[in-house]
Short mmCIF file of C-alpha atoms in Angstrom, two decimals:
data_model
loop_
_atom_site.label_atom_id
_atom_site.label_comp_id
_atom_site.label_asym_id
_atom_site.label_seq_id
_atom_site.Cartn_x
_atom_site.Cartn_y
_atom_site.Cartn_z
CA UNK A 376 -18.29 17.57 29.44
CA UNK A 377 -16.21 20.74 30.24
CA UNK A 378 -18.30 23.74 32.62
CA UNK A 379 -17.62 27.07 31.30
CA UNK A 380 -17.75 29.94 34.02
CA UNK A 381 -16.67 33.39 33.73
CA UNK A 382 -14.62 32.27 30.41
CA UNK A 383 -12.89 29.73 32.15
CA UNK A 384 -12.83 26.12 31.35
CA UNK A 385 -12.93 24.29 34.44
CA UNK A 386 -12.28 20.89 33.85
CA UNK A 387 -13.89 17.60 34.88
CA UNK A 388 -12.20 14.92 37.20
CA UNK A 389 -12.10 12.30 34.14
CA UNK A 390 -10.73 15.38 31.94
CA UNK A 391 -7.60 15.92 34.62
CA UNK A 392 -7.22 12.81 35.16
CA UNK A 393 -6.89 12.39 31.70
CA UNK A 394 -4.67 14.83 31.05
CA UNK A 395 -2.31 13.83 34.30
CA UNK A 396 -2.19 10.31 32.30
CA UNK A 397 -1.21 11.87 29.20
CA UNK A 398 1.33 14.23 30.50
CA UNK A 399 2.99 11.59 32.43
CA UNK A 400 3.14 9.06 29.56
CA UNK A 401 5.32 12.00 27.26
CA UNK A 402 7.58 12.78 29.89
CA UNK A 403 7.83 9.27 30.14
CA UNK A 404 8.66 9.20 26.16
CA UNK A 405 10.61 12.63 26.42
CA UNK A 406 13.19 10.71 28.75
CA UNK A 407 13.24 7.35 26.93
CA UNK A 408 14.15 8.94 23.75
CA UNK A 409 17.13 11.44 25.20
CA UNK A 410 18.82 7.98 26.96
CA UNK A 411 18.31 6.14 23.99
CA UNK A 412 19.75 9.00 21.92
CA UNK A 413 22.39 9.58 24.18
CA UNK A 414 23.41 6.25 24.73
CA UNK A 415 23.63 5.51 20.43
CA UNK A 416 25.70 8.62 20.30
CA UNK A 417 28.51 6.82 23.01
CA UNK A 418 28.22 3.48 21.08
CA UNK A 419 28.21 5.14 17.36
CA UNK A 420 31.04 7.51 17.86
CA UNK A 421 33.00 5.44 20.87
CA UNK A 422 34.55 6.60 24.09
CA UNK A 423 36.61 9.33 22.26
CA UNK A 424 33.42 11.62 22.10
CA UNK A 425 34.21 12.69 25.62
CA UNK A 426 38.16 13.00 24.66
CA UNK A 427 37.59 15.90 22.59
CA UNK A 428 39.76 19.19 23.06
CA UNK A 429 37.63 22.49 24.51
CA UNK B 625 -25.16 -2.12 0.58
CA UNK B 626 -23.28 1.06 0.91
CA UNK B 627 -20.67 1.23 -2.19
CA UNK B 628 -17.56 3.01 -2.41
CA UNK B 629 -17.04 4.98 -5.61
CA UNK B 630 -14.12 4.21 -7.97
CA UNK B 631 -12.00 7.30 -7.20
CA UNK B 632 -11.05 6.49 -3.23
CA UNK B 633 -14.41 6.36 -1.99
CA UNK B 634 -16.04 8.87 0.03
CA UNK B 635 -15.22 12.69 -0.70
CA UNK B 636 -13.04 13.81 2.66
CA UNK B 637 -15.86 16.41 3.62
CA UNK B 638 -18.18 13.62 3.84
CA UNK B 639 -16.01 10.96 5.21
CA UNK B 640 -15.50 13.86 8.25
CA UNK B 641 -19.51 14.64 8.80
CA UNK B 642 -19.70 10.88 9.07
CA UNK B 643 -16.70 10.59 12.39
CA UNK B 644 -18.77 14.05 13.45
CA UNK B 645 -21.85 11.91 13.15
CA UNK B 646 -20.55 8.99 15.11
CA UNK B 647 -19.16 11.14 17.75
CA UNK B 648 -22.38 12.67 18.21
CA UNK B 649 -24.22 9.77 18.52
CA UNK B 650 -22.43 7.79 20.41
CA UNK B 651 -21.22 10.02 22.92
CA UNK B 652 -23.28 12.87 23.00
CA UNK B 653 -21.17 15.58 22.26
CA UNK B 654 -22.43 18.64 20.56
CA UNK B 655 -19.53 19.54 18.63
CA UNK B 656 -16.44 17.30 18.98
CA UNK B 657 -14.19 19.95 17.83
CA UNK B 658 -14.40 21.82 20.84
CA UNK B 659 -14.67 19.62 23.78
CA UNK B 660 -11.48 18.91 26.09
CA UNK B 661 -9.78 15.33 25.32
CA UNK B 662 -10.01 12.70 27.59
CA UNK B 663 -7.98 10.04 26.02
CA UNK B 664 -5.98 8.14 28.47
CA UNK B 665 -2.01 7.43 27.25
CA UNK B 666 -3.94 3.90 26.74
CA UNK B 667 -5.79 5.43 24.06
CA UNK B 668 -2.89 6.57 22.04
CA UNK B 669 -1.37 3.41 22.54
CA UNK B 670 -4.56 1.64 20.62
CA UNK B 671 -3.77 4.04 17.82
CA UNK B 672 -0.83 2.22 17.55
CA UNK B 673 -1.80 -1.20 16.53
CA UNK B 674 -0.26 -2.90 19.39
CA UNK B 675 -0.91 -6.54 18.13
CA UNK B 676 0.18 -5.38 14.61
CA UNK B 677 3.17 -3.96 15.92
CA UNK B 678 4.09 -7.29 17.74
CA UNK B 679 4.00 -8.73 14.33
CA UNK B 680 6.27 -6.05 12.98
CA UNK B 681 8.75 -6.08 15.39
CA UNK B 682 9.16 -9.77 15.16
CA UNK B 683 9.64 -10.15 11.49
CA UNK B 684 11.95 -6.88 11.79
CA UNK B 685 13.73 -8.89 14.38
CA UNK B 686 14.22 -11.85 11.86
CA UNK B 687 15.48 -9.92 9.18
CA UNK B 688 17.86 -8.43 11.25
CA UNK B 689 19.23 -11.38 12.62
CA UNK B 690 19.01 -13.87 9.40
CA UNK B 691 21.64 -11.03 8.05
CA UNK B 692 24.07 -12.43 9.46
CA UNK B 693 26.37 -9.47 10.34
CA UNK B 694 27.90 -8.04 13.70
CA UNK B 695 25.50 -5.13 15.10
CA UNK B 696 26.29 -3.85 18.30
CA UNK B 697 22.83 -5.10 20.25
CA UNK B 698 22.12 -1.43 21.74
CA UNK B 699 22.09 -0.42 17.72
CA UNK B 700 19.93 -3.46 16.69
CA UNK B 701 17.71 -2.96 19.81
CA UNK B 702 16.82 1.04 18.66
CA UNK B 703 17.03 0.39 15.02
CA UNK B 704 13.72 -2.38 16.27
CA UNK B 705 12.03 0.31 17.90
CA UNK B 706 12.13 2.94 15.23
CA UNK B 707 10.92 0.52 13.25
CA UNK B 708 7.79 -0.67 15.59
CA UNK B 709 7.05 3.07 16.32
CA UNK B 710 7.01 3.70 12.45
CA UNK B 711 4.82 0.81 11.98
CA UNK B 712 2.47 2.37 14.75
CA UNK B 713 2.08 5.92 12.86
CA UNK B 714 0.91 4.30 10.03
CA UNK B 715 -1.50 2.48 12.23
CA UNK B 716 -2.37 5.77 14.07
CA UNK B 717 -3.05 7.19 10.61
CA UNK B 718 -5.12 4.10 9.28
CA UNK B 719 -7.66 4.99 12.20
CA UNK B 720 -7.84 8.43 11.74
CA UNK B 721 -8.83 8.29 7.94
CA UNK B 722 -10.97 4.97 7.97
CA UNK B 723 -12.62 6.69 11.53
CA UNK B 724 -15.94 6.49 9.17
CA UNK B 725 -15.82 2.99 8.16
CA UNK B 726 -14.32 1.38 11.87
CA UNK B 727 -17.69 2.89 13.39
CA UNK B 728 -19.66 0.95 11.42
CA UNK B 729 -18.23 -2.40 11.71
CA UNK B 730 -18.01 -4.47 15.12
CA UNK B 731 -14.51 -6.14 15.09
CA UNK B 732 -13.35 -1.90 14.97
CA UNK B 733 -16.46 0.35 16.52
CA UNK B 734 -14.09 0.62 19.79
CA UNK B 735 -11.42 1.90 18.17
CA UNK B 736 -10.40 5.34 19.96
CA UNK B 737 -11.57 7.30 17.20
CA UNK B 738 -14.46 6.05 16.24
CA UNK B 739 -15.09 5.81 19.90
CA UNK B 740 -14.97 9.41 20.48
CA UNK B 741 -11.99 8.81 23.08
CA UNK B 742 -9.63 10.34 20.75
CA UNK B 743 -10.52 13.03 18.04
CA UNK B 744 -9.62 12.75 14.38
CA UNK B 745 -7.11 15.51 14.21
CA UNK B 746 -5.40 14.12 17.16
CA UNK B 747 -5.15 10.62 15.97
CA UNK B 748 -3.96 12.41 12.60
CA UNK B 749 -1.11 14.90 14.54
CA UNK B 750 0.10 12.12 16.75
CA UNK B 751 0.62 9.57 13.51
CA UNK B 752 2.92 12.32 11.58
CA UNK B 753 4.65 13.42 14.47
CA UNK B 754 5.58 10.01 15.05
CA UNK B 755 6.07 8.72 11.31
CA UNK B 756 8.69 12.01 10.76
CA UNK B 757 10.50 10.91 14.08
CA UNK B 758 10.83 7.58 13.76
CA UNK B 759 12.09 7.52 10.60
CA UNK B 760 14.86 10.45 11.32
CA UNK B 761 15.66 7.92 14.18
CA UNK B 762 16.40 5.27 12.21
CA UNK B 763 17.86 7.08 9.84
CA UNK B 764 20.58 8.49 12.30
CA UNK B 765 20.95 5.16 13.94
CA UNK B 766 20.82 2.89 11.17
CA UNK B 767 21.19 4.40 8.32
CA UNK B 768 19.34 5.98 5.36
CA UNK B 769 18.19 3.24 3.24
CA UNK B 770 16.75 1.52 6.35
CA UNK B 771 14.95 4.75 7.32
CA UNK B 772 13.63 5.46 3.39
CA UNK B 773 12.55 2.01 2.94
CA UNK B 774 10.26 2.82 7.07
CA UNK B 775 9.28 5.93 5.27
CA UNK B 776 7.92 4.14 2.01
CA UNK B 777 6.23 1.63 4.05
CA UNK B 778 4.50 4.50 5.87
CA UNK B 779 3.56 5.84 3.29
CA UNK B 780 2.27 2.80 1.12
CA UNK B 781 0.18 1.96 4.48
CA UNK B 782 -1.38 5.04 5.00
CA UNK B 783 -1.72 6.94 1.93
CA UNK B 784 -1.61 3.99 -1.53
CA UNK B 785 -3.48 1.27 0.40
CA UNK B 786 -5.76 2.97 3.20
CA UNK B 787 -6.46 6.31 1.44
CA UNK B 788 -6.70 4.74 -2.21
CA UNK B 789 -6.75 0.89 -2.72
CA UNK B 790 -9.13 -0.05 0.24
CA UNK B 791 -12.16 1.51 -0.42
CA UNK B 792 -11.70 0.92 -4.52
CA UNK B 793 -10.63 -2.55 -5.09
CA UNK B 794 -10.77 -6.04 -3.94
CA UNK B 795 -7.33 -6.52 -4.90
CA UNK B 796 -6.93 -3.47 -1.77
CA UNK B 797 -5.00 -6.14 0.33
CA UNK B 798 -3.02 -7.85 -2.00
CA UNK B 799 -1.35 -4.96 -3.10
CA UNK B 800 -1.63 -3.36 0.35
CA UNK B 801 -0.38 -6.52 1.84
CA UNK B 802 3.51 -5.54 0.43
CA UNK B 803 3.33 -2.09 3.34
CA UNK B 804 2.87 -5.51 5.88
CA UNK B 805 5.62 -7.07 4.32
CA UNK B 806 8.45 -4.63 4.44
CA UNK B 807 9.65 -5.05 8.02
CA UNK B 808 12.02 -7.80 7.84
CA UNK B 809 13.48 -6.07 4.33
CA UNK B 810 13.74 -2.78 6.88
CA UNK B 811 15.28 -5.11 9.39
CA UNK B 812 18.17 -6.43 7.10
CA UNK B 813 19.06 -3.27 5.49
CA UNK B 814 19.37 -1.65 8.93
CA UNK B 815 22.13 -3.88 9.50
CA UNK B 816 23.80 -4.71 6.12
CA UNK B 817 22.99 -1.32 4.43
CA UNK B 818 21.28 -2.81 1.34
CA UNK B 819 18.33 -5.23 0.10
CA UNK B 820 19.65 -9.04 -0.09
CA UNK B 821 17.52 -12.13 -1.85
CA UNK B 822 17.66 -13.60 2.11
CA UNK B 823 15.23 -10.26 2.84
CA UNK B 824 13.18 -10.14 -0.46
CA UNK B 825 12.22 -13.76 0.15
CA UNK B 826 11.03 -12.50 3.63
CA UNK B 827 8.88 -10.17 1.96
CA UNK B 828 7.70 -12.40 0.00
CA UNK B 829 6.18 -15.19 2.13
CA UNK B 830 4.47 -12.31 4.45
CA UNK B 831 3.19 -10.36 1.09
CA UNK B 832 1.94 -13.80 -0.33
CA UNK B 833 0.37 -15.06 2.94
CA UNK B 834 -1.64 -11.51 3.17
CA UNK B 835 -4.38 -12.30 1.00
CA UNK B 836 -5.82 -15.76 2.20
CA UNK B 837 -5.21 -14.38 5.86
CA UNK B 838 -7.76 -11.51 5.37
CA UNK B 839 -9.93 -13.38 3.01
CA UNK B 840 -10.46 -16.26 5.37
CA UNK B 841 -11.51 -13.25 7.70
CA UNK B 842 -13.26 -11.47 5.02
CA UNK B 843 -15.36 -14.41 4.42
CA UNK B 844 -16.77 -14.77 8.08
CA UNK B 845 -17.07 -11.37 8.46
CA UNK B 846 -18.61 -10.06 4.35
CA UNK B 847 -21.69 -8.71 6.42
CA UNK B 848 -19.22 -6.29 8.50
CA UNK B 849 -17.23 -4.93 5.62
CA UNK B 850 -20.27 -4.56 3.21
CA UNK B 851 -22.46 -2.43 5.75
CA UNK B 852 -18.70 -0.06 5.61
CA UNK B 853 -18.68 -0.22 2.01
CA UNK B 854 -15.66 -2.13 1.46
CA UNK B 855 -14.85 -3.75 -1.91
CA UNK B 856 -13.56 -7.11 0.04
CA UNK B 857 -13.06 -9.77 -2.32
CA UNK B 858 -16.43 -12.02 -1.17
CA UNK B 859 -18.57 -9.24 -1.83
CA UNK B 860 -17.36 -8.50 -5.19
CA UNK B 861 -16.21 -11.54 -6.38
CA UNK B 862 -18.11 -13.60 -4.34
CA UNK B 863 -17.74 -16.49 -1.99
CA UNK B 864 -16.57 -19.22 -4.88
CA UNK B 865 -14.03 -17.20 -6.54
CA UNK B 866 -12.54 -15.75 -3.33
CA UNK B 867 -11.72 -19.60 -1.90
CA UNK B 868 -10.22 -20.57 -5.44
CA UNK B 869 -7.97 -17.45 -5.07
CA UNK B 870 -7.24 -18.02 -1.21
CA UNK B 871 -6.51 -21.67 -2.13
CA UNK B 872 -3.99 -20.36 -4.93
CA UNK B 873 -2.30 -17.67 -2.69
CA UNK B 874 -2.07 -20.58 -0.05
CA UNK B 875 0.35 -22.61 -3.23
CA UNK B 876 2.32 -19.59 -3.26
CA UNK B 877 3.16 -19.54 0.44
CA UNK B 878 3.81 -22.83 0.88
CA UNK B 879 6.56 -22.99 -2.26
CA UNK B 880 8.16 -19.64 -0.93
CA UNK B 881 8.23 -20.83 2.13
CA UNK B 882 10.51 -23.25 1.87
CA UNK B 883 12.56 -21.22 -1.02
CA UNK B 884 15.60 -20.31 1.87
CA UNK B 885 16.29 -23.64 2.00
CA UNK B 886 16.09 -24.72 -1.64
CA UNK B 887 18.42 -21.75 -2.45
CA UNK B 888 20.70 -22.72 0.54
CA UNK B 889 20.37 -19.83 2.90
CA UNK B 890 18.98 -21.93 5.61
CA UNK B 891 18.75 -25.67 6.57
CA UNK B 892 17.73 -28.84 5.25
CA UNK B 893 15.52 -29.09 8.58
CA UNK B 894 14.32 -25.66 7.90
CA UNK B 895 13.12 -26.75 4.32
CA UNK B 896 11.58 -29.83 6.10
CA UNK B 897 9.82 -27.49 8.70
CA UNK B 898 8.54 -25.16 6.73
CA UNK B 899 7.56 -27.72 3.83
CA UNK B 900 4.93 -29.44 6.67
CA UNK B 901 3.82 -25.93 7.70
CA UNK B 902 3.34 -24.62 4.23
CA UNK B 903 1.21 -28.34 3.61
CA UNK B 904 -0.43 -27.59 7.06
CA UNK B 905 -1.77 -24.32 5.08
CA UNK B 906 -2.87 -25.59 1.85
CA UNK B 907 -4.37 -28.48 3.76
CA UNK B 908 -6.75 -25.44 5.76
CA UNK B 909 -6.97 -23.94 2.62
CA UNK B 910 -8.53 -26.92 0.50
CA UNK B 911 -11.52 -27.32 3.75
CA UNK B 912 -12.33 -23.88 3.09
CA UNK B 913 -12.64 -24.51 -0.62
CA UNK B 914 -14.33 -27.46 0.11
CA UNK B 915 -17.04 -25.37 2.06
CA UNK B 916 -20.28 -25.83 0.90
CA UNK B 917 -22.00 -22.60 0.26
CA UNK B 918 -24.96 -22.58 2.68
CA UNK B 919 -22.55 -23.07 5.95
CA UNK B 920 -22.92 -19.35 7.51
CA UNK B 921 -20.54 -20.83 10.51
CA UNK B 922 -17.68 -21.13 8.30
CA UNK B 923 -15.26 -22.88 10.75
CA UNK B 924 -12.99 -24.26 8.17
CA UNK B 925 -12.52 -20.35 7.50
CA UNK B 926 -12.07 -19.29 11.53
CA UNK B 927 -9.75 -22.38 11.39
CA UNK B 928 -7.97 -21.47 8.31
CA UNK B 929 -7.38 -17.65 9.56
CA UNK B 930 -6.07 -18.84 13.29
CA UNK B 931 -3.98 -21.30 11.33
CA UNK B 932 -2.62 -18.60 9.26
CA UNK B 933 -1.60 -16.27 12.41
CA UNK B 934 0.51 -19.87 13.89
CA UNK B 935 1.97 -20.42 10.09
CA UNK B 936 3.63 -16.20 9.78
CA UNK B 937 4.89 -17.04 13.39
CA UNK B 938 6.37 -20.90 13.05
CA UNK B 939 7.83 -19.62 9.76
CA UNK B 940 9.77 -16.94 10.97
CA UNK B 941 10.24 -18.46 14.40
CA UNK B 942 11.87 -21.36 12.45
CA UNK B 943 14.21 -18.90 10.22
CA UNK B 944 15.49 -17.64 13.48
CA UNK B 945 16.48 -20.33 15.38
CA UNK B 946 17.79 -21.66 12.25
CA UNK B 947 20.04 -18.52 11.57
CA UNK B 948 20.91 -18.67 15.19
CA UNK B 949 22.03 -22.16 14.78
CA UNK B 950 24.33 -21.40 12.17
CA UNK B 951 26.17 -18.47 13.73
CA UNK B 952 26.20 -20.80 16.54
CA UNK B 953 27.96 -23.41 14.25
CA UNK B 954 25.69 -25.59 15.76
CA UNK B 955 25.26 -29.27 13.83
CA UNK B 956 22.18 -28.78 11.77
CA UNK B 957 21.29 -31.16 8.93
#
C-alpha cells in the first residue's frame, strides 16, 4: 500500500521495484520493435532504400 | 449453482463489483482503482497466454511452411510474431472480462487479474494496444488479408466467444473453438496472400479437435465451471450426452486428419501417421465413453485430455516435417 504525505505519493519498495521491472521490460519492447521494423523495411524495399537522391 | 442468463450473462456493472469484490478480499485493498500497480513485466506476460501462444505460434508456423512458397525468413520470422502477440491480446482481453468468473475457479484464481496483481483496466488497455499493433504489423509486413483475418480472430476470441457464447451456451467452445483455429489459415495467407484448401483443412482438424479437448477437461473439472456459472456441456447436457458428443467430435478429427493425404497434399506416410494418431484418439475417446458414471477420478478423461494436447502437436509436427521433406525432395512414400 502507497503512504500519502503532504500530497505526495511516496511509493513502496515492491511498488518501485515494480515499476523499475515494468519500465525496463517496454524499453526492452520499444527497441525490439524499431530493429525489427527497421530491419523489414531493408529486406521489403532492398538495398536501394539507402540509394535514394536528397 | 450460479447460472448465467441467456443474454451474455452477467450485466457489466455487476460483472465489475464482482473483480472489485475479489480484489478486496483477497488482497485487502480498499479501493483498487486507486492504489499504485505492482505488476511485475511477468504479470503482463501471464496476460498473454504464454502456453496458448506456444500453441499459436506453432500451428502459425505450419501453415506458413506447408505453403510451400519462398518467404524471405526475416519476413516469415515477424509475420510469426505479429501473429503470437495478436493471439496474446486476445488472451489479455479474455482475462480482463472473465476477471469475475477466473476468481472463482481454481485452475484460473491466480490469474493476474483476478489476483489483484494487475487491475482490470490495465489488463483491458494493454490487450487493445497490443491487438491494434499487432495487426498493423502484420499488415505492413505481410500483408492485409493476413492482418484482417489476426484482426477477426481477435475479435471472434474476445468479443463473439468470451463476451457472448461462453457464458450462454454449451456449444460456447465449439463455435469459439474456430478463433483457436485460425492461426495456421493466418500463417498461409501471410505468405501466399490468400486462403488455400491446404490451410482450411488446418483449421479444420484444430476447430474439430476443440470440443472433446475441453470437454474431457470440462468433465473432471464440472464442479469448477458450475460454481462460475458456466454453461459447459456436462452441466447442461450432462455427463452421458457430453461423452457421446466428445466420442463423435473425436470421428471427425481422426477422418480430417488424415484428409492432406487422401487429397494428395502430403504423404502416403503422413496419411499412415496421422491415421494411427487419429485411432490413438478415438481409442481415448471410446474409455471415456465407456466410463461408468459413479467414477469421480475420471482418468480415462485426464488421459483422454493429455492425449489430446500430444495428438494437435504429432499432427502438425508430422505436416511439417512432411512439407519439409518435400521441398527437400527427399524420398518419401
Amino acid at each position: 500500500m502507497n503512504v500519502m504525505e503532504d500530497d505526495k505519493v511516496n511509493l513502496t519498495d515492491t511498488q518501485k521495484k515494480a515499476r523499475r521491472g515494468r519500465s525496463v521490460a517496454i524499453a526492452v519492447a520499444l527497441v525490439a520493435f524499431v530493429v525489427i521494423i527497421y530491419v523489414v523495411t531493408i529486406v521489403k524495399m532492398g538495398p536501394s532504400i539507402l540509394e535514394r537522391p536528397m | 449453482m450460479e447460472t448465467a442468463g441467456p443474454a451474455g450473462g452477467f450485466g457489466q456493472t455487476e460483472r465489475m463489483d464482482r473483480v472489485r469484490m475479489a480484489l478486496v478480499e483477497k488482497n485487502g485493498y480498499e479501493d483498487a482503482a486507486f492504489r499504485v500497480s505492482e505488476a511485475q513485466a511477468g504479470d503482463y506476460l501471464a496476460l498473454l497466454k504464454p502456453r496458448v501462444m506456444s500453441l499459436v505460434v506453432f500451428t502459425a508456423f505450419v501453415g506458413l511452411v506447408t505453403a510451400q512458397v519462398p518467404v524471405n525468413p526475416i519476413i516469415a520470422v515477424v509475420s510469426i510474431l505479429a501473429i503470437a502477440v495478436g493471439a496474446g491480446a486476445s488472451g489479455a482481453l479474455n482475462m480482463w472480462y472473465d476477471a469475475d468468473i477466473d476468481a472463482v475457479m481454481s485452475r484460473t484464481a491466480d490469474r493476474p487479474v483476478p489476483s489483484g496483481r494487475v487491475l482490470p483496466g490495465e489488463a483491458l488497455a494493454f490487450g487493445l494496444f497490443l491487438s491494434a499493433f499487432s495487426v498493423m504489423t502484420l499488415g505492413l509486413v505481410a500483408n492485409w488479408l493476413a492482418a484482417s483475418l489476426l484482426a477477426f480472430t481477435i475479435f471472434f476470441y474476445a468479443v463473439v466467444y468470451t463476451m457472448w457464447l461462453k457464458r450462454w451456451t454449451p456449444q460456447n467452445i465449439v463455435i469459439g473453438g474456430a478463433a483457436g483455429a485460425f492461426p495456421p489459415m493466418i500463417g498461409w495467407a501471410a505468405v501466399t496472400g490468400q486462403i488455400g484448401l491446404e490451410s482450411v483443412i488446418q483449421f479444420l482438424i484444430i476447430f474439430l479437435w476443440t470440443p472433446p479437448h475441453f470437454w474431457a477437461l470440462a468433465l473432471f473439472k464440472s464442479g469448477d465451471y458450475g460454481r462460475a456459472g458456466i454453461p459447459m456441456m456436462p452441466n447442461v447436457a450432462g455427463e452421458a450426452s457430453t461423452k457421446r458428443q466428445i466420442f463423435a467430435y473425436a470421428v471427425l478429427v481422426a477422418v480430417v486428419g488424415i484428409l492432406p493425404s487422401v487429397l494428395g497434399q502430403a504423404s502416403a506416410t503422413y496419411g499412415v501417421f496421422a491415421a494411427a494418431l487419429g485411432a490413438g484418439f478415438v481409442w481415448y475417446s471410446w474409455k471415456v465413453l465407456r466410463m461408468p458414471d459413479v467414477d469421480r477420478v475420471m482418468r480415462p478423461a485426464k488421459a483422454l485430455f493429455g492425449y489430446s494436447l500430444l495428438y494437435l502437436f504429432a499432427i502438425f509436427a508430422a505436416l511439417l516435417l512432411d512439407s519439409v521433406a518435400a521441398r527437400l525432395g527427399a524420398p518419401v512414400w
